[in-house]
Amino acid sequence: MSATMTTAATDHGHEAHGEHHAHHPFQAHHFDTMVQQFDSAKLGIWLFLITEVMFFSGLFVAYILFRVNYPEIFAYGHQFLDKTWGMVNTIVLLFSSLTMAWAVRCAQLGQQRGLITNLIITIACAAAFLGIKYIEYSHKIHEGLLPGALFSYDPNAHHGEGAGHDSHDSEHSTHVTGPMPARIGLFFSIYFCITGLHGIHIIAGMIAISWILYRSIKGHFGPEYFGPVDYVGLYWHLVDLIWIYLFPLLYLIH
Amino acid sequence: MATTEIPAGSGLVQPLGRSTAPDNFLTHTRGFASWALTLDHKRIGLMYLACTSSSFLIGGIMALILRTKLLTGNSVSWMSHDVYNHMFTLHGAVMVFLFIIPGIPAALGNFVLPIMLGAKDVAFPKMNLGSFYLWIFGAIFLVTAILAGGLDTGWTFYTPYSTATNTSVVLATMGVFVLGFSSIFTGLNFIVTIHTMRPPGMTWFRMPLFLWATYATAIIQVLATPVLGITLLLLICERLMGIGIFDPKLGGDPVLFQHFFWFYSHPAVYIMILPAMGVVSELISTFSRKPIFGYTFIAYSSLAIALLGFLVWGHHMFTSGQSKLASVIFSFLTFSVSIPSAIKVFNWLATMYKGSISFATPMCYALTFIFLFSIGGLTGLFLGALSVDVHLHDTYFVVAHFHYVMMGGTMVAFLGGVFYWWPKMTGKMYNETMGQISALLVFIGFNATFFPQFVMGARGMPRRYYNYLPEFQFFHQFSTFGSYVLGLGLSLAAFALIYSIFKGKTAPANPWGSATLEWQCSSPPPHDNFSQTPSVNHPYAVETQVYDPQLGGFRKDPNVVPLEH
Amino acid sequence: MNPISSLTSLFAQAPAAIENGFWFPAPSSTIAAEVDWMFYFILWINIVFFVLILAVMVYFMVVYRRKDMNLPPTSTSHNNTLEVTWSVLPSLLVLLIFYWGFTGFLDLRDAPANSYEIKVTAKKWNWTFTYPNGYADSDLHVPMDRPVKLIMGSDDVLHSLYIPAFRVKQDVVPGRYTSLWFNANRQGEFQLFCTEYCGTKHSEMLAKVTTHPSGEFERWLDQAVMKLDELPPVELGGLMYKRRGCSGCHSIDGVAGTGPSFKGTFGTEQAFADGSKHVIDENYIRESIIEPTAKVRAGFRPVMPTYKGQLRDKQIDGLIEYIKSLKN
């Protein structure tokens, strides 16, 4: 990746692509060529993705430390996470990555309808993901499975069937085995911080894709100029990738 | 662009006899909006310069008030314990986050970097302006924090104190969080600009060393700052929701915060010092009229410092209770990072050998830098040595050490850089004598302020103390008198600069004889920097520049064939 | 005061300020000599390097000062031999410094097995030193010529225990124990500081360290305990209240903290968490100290640790008298 960019950077002075117009409407004045502009933004978005990885890495380090120090809270806590919903969400996000990649391809090929359709599907998938997260979150909030000091889940209250809860709730609780460890709140601190931050990135992604969608409808993109679709696509894949790590690390552990 | 129709002033060399360029970036457009919404890197640089310098003034006044309190070791009626604690916290936070970190990269770097590179602008001008406004928002958050209860955690926000105190920690950390993104955007912009905006002929090894330094700095900004971001976010969650990650009562680990914090904040020390070293490399070469000695070694040492700087954070934590093994490894790596700094100092000295050394104000500051930075760097050896650090940690010795590096290093280089590029920025020459006297006063005042702090630190005076024992009074009073001299020197420097705007002589395009590109356009530069892509020689081909008494500065001699140094 | 006279008075203090050596307070532990030696070793390396840099710089500044605006004769701008020399030589020196610092550090960190252990509790803004026999004091007394290990914990935020004369320092972290050790070898009274910023009165979180020659320390400890017993009960109770941590949760001004305030409670009838009501009398206080969770006042959590075996009868009696004295 970077190798192509550096070569492109050093010989950007040449008219690498002869078919370029003298001035594309979206070429900023301080760039000599569209290629230079594209390479700059592409390098920029990759650097931004690196900062995102570093941003999440703090939480991953916290995860590793607490998992090593207190494995019991993870063994106990993960039982409260709904693997089915987690799996569904993983599939939803993977699918959205596919449609996003497809949208980039459509932009490059100038397929206006395909571009718009794929972007709409991507946004819909993102919304579905958030909807499912809402279901998961509200269930946990309802049960008092909350971070740190707010944690108020009472394991004894759930032994008897239907003790003030509808059957749906107690169905989830019956799978829990073993005594509740001290510090269990830390598991939910990490769960909420890391999935919450990821959720915020999903929302940011939806805003960015909506902006791309708006510009697509206005017909800004085509084989000559598709950079923004590409950049937002890269961001979306990263958000997707982070979930691919989160799902096994939080839901599928023993 | 309309401006390209006016060829004058935008060429490589200012024509003889012309006193002012008809169009430059300052006069290109007028009005408040033309500044507030500008995408011109030069104007953004100047706005950064004004804002960071104002922060420095505020932080400096706080420092003088603190030092005045410390004339006595007893409680004083005009300043309570809490006010003192708030003030040293804000002095640290303002100086670190609002002044030193953005000081050289965002203010001087923004102005100079694209011109030095031969580009019209940075790669992302809108992001550049965004970065400036993030700085403003961050500053507003900090000010709000001061008004809404203040902040008394120390600039390091150590948990669990920061989660327990009833001051505005959330607002202040939000401010620092936002400032972090300002810093990331600047860094990201510079990396991309250096990679993709170089004109033909500007190869990596034809870049002035200031660009190498800014590049290395930008790498740190992009890689380290996000970690500070997540740390502060966790701290905010800790305060608002009690997530317990740093709270021992809930099973969390307060020392983890220190690891996270220093993972950013130690590399941040290099965000502060690397660009300063870059400035000094330019100054020493220019004012010795000689190409820099050991160009590649200085360039690579910047990268080495940037990379090694990521591996030494634990040396802030030798007494924190981290494992012995960790302390030993961190100590070892800490010593390794001292070598590239030493290499730079030796190369600067070698540059002066057989030169023609001018003592213009920027050079006075550069020489002051070498003196003070050497002391700052060498005293770091005490702190890297484990057994000695245990005694010196969290005493005034540490305070003195980092002031020698941060203030004696970065701030002095910043001043040198401002005096150096001032004619380019404003088109005005300042009064040379005033500038030189300011440098002398800063030199004397600085040493008088901070050298006694080494001694009292080694004798056991802890830092962040409102009251102190009588045995330390001599050192404290000496230090306070020194700080007044230092304040006087800095005020004189500010006066010399501001006075020049109104009364200064018109500056020539190249007053110092440097061969780097920013001196090849007019002073001040035109809106687009270069109307035609400049021809790029070796940045230190000083032999191409000849002095022209009529200009009062240097011009390029077309007959000289530049050497590849 | 005019500047001249204030400067004169400033320098009049100088001789007193640097007695016992310029850089350090007099070394007073076995480790101190080692640390000082290391410090001076680095100091001399620094002086040599700094003088070298300064001399070269000043020499060049004088000899090569600008005389005219002509270009100086071209000279070389790189020399790999020179670069390697001035990279490798300092590297070797700093490796040496690292190694000695590292071995010194191991000596600092590893306490000998037969150390005399003292428990340290830090809280805003005082220290409590608890000896093996249960006696607690806000100043530190240690035997000389014998390794002493401090096992330290914090009740609130980070603190750091620092004794400059012994050249030792260690952060005190809530939620875990840290330790440090030293072997004091000079008789006298030394200063102890808190060096991790901990809030308003951080600069007043001080204590004195007194060293006692071997044999005398034990005598001092016995006497200290006896002296306590000789105090009138109310004073003894007040002392216990301050030194043994009661004050952290129980105020004497009527404001409830983690626990109820002591003010004006004695003899009153109070509601308890289990719904019952009791009069606060001598027996209730005694029970609350020895078995704190037996009867918990309504509105408070059962979080008080037991003091069984940590307070002697006389001290409990003192506390009861002290609480009585706060009736109104």
PDB file of N, CA, C and O in Angstrom, chain A residues 66-101:
ATOM      1  N   PHE A  66      -6.964  -6.974  32.723  1.00  0.00           N
ATOM      2  CA  PHE A  66      -7.961  -7.460  33.672  1.00  0.00           C
ATOM      3  C   PHE A  66      -8.306  -8.924  33.417  1.00  0.00           C
ATOM      4  O   PHE A  66      -8.605  -9.661  34.340  1.00  0.00           O
ATOM      5  N   ARG A  67      -8.215  -9.344  32.155  1.00  0.00           N
ATOM      6  CA  ARG A  67      -8.479 -10.752  31.879  1.00  0.00           C
ATOM      7  C   ARG A  67      -7.404 -11.625  32.516  1.00  0.00           C
ATOM      8  O   ARG A  67      -7.693 -12.689  33.054  1.00  0.00           O
ATOM      9  N   VAL A  68      -6.149 -11.153  32.467  1.00  0.00           N
ATOM     10  CA  VAL A  68      -5.065 -11.923  33.073  1.00  0.00           C
ATOM     11  C   VAL A  68      -5.186 -11.899  34.598  1.00  0.00           C
ATOM     12  O   VAL A  68      -5.038 -12.923  35.263  1.00  0.00           O
ATOM     13  N   ASN A  69      -5.485 -10.718  35.139  1.00  0.00           N
ATOM     14  CA  ASN A  69      -5.530 -10.593  36.594  1.00  0.00           C
ATOM     15  C   ASN A  69      -6.769 -11.234  37.205  1.00  0.00           C
ATOM     16  O   ASN A  69      -6.700 -11.834  38.270  1.00  0.00           O
ATOM     17  N   TYR A  70      -7.911 -11.071  36.568  1.00  0.00           N
ATOM     18  CA  TYR A  70      -9.153 -11.598  37.137  1.00  0.00           C
ATOM     19  C   TYR A  70      -9.903 -12.425  36.089  1.00  0.00           C
ATOM     20  O   TYR A  70     -10.967 -12.015  35.611  1.00  0.00           O
ATOM     21  N   PRO A  71      -9.369 -13.598  35.716  1.00  0.00           N
ATOM     22  CA  PRO A  71     -10.059 -14.373  34.661  1.00  0.00           C
ATOM     23  C   PRO A  71     -11.487 -14.737  35.058  1.00  0.00           C
ATOM     24  O   PRO A  71     -12.347 -14.897  34.204  1.00  0.00           O
ATOM     25  N   GLU A  72     -11.739 -14.843  36.385  1.00  0.00           N
ATOM     26  CA  GLU A  72     -13.052 -15.323  36.816  1.00  0.00           C
ATOM     27  C   GLU A  72     -14.170 -14.357  36.440  1.00  0.00           C
ATOM     28  O   GLU A  72     -15.276 -14.803  36.132  1.00  0.00           O
ATOM     29  N   ILE A  73     -13.881 -13.048  36.408  1.00  0.00           N
ATOM     30  CA  ILE A  73     -14.974 -12.133  36.093  1.00  0.00           C
ATOM     31  C   ILE A  73     -15.364 -12.255  34.621  1.00  0.00           C
ATOM     32  O   ILE A  73     -16.506 -12.041  34.260  1.00  0.00           O
ATOM     33  N   PHE A  74     -14.395 -12.627  33.788  1.00  0.00           N
ATOM     34  CA  PHE A  74     -14.727 -12.799  32.373  1.00  0.00           C
ATOM     35  C   PHE A  74     -15.493 -14.096  32.168  1.00  0.00           C
ATOM     36  O   PHE A  74     -16.471 -14.148  31.419  1.00  0.00           O
ATOM     37  N   ALA A  75     -15.043 -15.151  32.877  1.00  0.00           N
ATOM     38  CA  ALA A  75     -15.727 -16.441  32.754  1.00  0.00           C
ATOM     39  C   ALA A  75     -17.178 -16.308  33.202  1.00  0.00           C
ATOM     40  O   ALA A  75     -18.090 -16.858  32.577  1.00  0.00           O
ATOM     41  N   TYR A  76     -17.389 -15.567  34.272  1.00  0.00           N
ATOM     42  CA  TYR A  76     -18.744 -15.420  34.777  1.00  0.00           C
ATOM     43  C   TYR A  76     -19.543 -14.415  33.947  1.00  0.00           C
ATOM     44  O   TYR A  76     -20.663 -14.672  33.532  1.00  0.00           O
ATOM     45  N   GLY A  77     -18.916 -13.286  33.678  1.00  0.00           N
ATOM     46  CA  GLY A  77     -19.634 -12.179  33.042  1.00  0.00           C
ATOM     47  C   GLY A  77     -20.090 -12.477  31.625  1.00  0.00           C
ATOM     48  O   GLY A  77     -21.179 -12.075  31.224  1.00  0.00           O
ATOM     49  N   HIS A  78     -19.267 -13.214  30.883  1.00  0.00           N
ATOM     50  CA  HIS A  78     -19.613 -13.383  29.465  1.00  0.00           C
ATOM     51  C   HIS A  78     -20.888 -14.189  29.290  1.00  0.00           C
ATOM     52  O   HIS A  78     -21.516 -14.148  28.242  1.00  0.00           O
ATOM     53  N   GLN A  79     -21.283 -14.910  30.353  1.00  0.00           N
ATOM     54  CA  GLN A  79     -22.508 -15.709  30.245  1.00  0.00           C
ATOM     55  C   GLN A  79     -23.741 -14.838  30.070  1.00  0.00           C
ATOM     56  O   GLN A  79     -24.771 -15.297  29.588  1.00  0.00           O
ATOM     57  N   PHE A  80     -23.623 -13.581  30.483  1.00  0.00           N
ATOM     58  CA  PHE A  80     -24.773 -12.689  30.353  1.00  0.00           C
ATOM     59  C   PHE A  80     -24.907 -12.133  28.939  1.00  0.00           C
ATOM     60  O   PHE A  80     -25.901 -11.492  28.625  1.00  0.00           O
ATOM     61  N   LEU A  81     -23.863 -12.311  28.126  1.00  0.00           N
ATOM     62  CA  LEU A  81     -23.932 -11.749  26.775  1.00  0.00           C
ATOM     63  C   LEU A  81     -24.634 -12.746  25.869  1.00  0.00           C
ATOM     64  O   LEU A  81     -24.382 -13.955  25.934  1.00  0.00           O
ATOM     65  N   ASP A  82     -25.504 -12.224  25.032  1.00  0.00           N
ATOM     66  CA  ASP A  82     -26.331 -13.083  24.200  1.00  0.00           C
ATOM     67  C   ASP A  82     -25.582 -13.431  22.911  1.00  0.00           C
ATOM     68  O   ASP A  82     -25.439 -12.597  22.017  1.00  0.00           O
ATOM     69  N   LYS A  83     -25.112 -14.664  22.843  1.00  0.00           N
ATOM     70  CA  LYS A  83     -24.303 -15.078  21.682  1.00  0.00           C
ATOM     71  C   LYS A  83     -25.091 -14.991  20.388  1.00  0.00           C
ATOM     72  O   LYS A  83     -24.535 -14.684  19.330  1.00  0.00           O
ATOM     73  N   THR A  84     -26.392 -15.289  20.467  1.00  0.00           N
ATOM     74  CA  THR A  84     -27.196 -15.276  19.237  1.00  0.00           C
ATOM     75  C   THR A  84     -27.231 -13.877  18.643  1.00  0.00           C
ATOM     76  O   THR A  84     -26.933 -13.680  17.468  1.00  0.00           O
ATOM     77  N   TRP A  85     -27.596 -12.918  19.490  1.00  0.00           N
ATOM     78  CA  TRP A  85     -27.625 -11.542  18.989  1.00  0.00           C
ATOM     79  C   TRP A  85     -26.243 -11.102  18.520  1.00  0.00           C
ATOM     80  O   TRP A  85     -26.103 -10.416  17.514  1.00  0.00           O
ATOM     81  N   GLY A  86     -25.222 -11.497  19.252  1.00  0.00           N
ATOM     82  CA  GLY A  86     -23.853 -11.149  18.876  1.00  0.00           C
ATOM     83  C   GLY A  86     -23.517 -11.687  17.494  1.00  0.00           C
ATOM     84  O   GLY A  86     -22.946 -10.989  16.650  1.00  0.00           O
ATOM     85  N   MET A  87     -23.914 -12.934  17.267  1.00  0.00           N
ATOM     86  CA  MET A  87     -23.658 -13.582  15.976  1.00  0.00           C
ATOM     87  C   MET A  87     -24.405 -12.834  14.873  1.00  0.00           C
ATOM     88  O   MET A  87     -23.835 -12.541  13.814  1.00  0.00           O
ATOM     89  N   VAL A  88     -25.685 -12.544  15.129  1.00  0.00           N
ATOM     90  CA  VAL A  88     -26.486 -11.828  14.131  1.00  0.00           C
ATOM     91  C   VAL A  88     -25.809 -10.499  13.787  1.00  0.00           C
ATOM     92  O   VAL A  88     -25.648 -10.144  12.615  1.00  0.00           O
ATOM     93  N   ASN A  89     -25.371  -9.796  14.810  1.00  0.00           N
ATOM     94  CA  ASN A  89     -24.727  -8.509  14.579  1.00  0.00           C
ATOM     95  C   ASN A  89     -23.441  -8.639  13.773  1.00  0.00           C
ATOM     96  O   ASN A  89     -23.125  -7.802  12.934  1.00  0.00           O
ATOM     97  N   THR A  90     -22.700  -9.716  14.043  1.00  0.00           N
ATOM     98  CA  THR A  90     -21.468  -9.936  13.288  1.00  0.00           C
ATOM     99  C   THR A  90     -21.792 -10.109  11.814  1.00  0.00           C
ATOM    100  O   THR A  90     -21.134  -9.528  10.936  1.00  0.00           O
ATOM    101  N   ILE A  91     -22.833 -10.916  11.550  1.00  0.00           N
ATOM    102  CA  ILE A  91     -23.207 -11.148  10.151  1.00  0.00           C
ATOM    103  C   ILE A  91     -23.694  -9.846   9.504  1.00  0.00           C
ATOM    104  O   ILE A  91     -23.307  -9.520   8.371  1.00  0.00           O
ATOM    105  N   VAL A  92     -24.475  -9.087  10.248  1.00  0.00           N
ATOM    106  CA  VAL A  92     -24.985  -7.819   9.719  1.00  0.00           C
ATOM    107  C   VAL A  92     -23.817  -6.901   9.325  1.00  0.00           C
ATOM    108  O   VAL A  92     -23.794  -6.327   8.240  1.00  0.00           O
ATOM    109  N   LEU A  93     -22.836  -6.810  10.196  1.00  0.00           N
ATOM    110  CA  LEU A  93     -21.712  -5.914   9.907  1.00  0.00           C
ATOM    111  C   LEU A  93     -20.864  -6.429   8.749  1.00  0.00           C
ATOM    112  O   LEU A  93     -20.417  -5.655   7.897  1.00  0.00           O
ATOM    113  N   LEU A  94     -20.645  -7.748   8.725  1.00  0.00           N
ATOM    114  CA  LEU A  94     -19.863  -8.304   7.622  1.00  0.00           C
ATOM    115  C   LEU A  94     -20.555  -8.006   6.295  1.00  0.00           C
ATOM    116  O   LEU A  94     -19.922  -7.629   5.311  1.00  0.00           O
ATOM    117  N   PHE A  95     -21.874  -8.164   6.307  1.00  0.00           N
ATOM    118  CA  PHE A  95     -22.631  -7.904   5.093  1.00  0.00           C
ATOM    119  C   PHE A  95     -22.513  -6.429   4.700  1.00  0.00           C
ATOM    120  O   PHE A  95     -22.340  -6.099   3.526  1.00  0.00           O
ATOM    121  N   SER A  96     -22.556  -5.554   5.694  1.00  0.00           N
ATOM    122  CA  SER A  96     -22.461  -4.124   5.386  1.00  0.00           C
ATOM    123  C   SER A  96     -21.089  -3.788   4.806  1.00  0.00           C
ATOM    124  O   SER A  96     -20.956  -2.898   3.980  1.00  0.00           O
ATOM    125  N   SER A  97     -20.065  -4.512   5.241  1.00  0.00           N
ATOM    126  CA  SER A  97     -18.736  -4.285   4.677  1.00  0.00           C
ATOM    127  C   SER A  97     -18.725  -4.660   3.199  1.00  0.00           C
ATOM    128  O   SER A  97     -18.096  -3.994   2.372  1.00  0.00           O
ATOM    129  N   LEU A  98     -19.419  -5.763   2.918  1.00  0.00           N
ATOM    130  CA  LEU A  98     -19.515  -6.203   1.528  1.00  0.00           C
ATOM    131  C   LEU A  98     -20.192  -5.129   0.679  1.00  0.00           C
ATOM    132  O   LEU A  98     -19.678  -4.720  -0.372  1.00  0.00           O
ATOM    133  N   THR A  99     -21.342  -4.609   1.146  1.00  0.00           N
ATOM    134  CA  THR A  99     -22.059  -3.619   0.348  1.00  0.00           C
ATOM    135  C   THR A  99     -21.240  -2.333   0.238  1.00  0.00           C
ATOM    136  O   THR A  99     -21.274  -1.663  -0.791  1.00  0.00           O
ATOM    137  N   MET A 100     -20.474  -2.019   1.284  1.00  0.00           N
ATOM    138  CA  MET A 100     -19.636  -0.811   1.230  1.00  0.00           C
ATOM    139  C   MET A 100     -18.569  -0.971   0.158  1.00  0.00           C
ATOM    140  O   MET A 100     -18.322  -0.068  -0.652  1.00  0.00           O
ATOM    141  N   ALA A 101     -17.916  -2.144   0.163  1.00  0.00           N
ATOM    142  CA  ALA A 101     -16.878  -2.397  -0.839  1.00  0.00           C
ATOM    143  C   ALA A 101     -17.488  -2.338  -2.238  1.00  0.00           C
ATOM    144  O   ALA A 101     -16.890  -1.807  -3.181  1.00  0.00           O
TER     145      ALA A 101
END
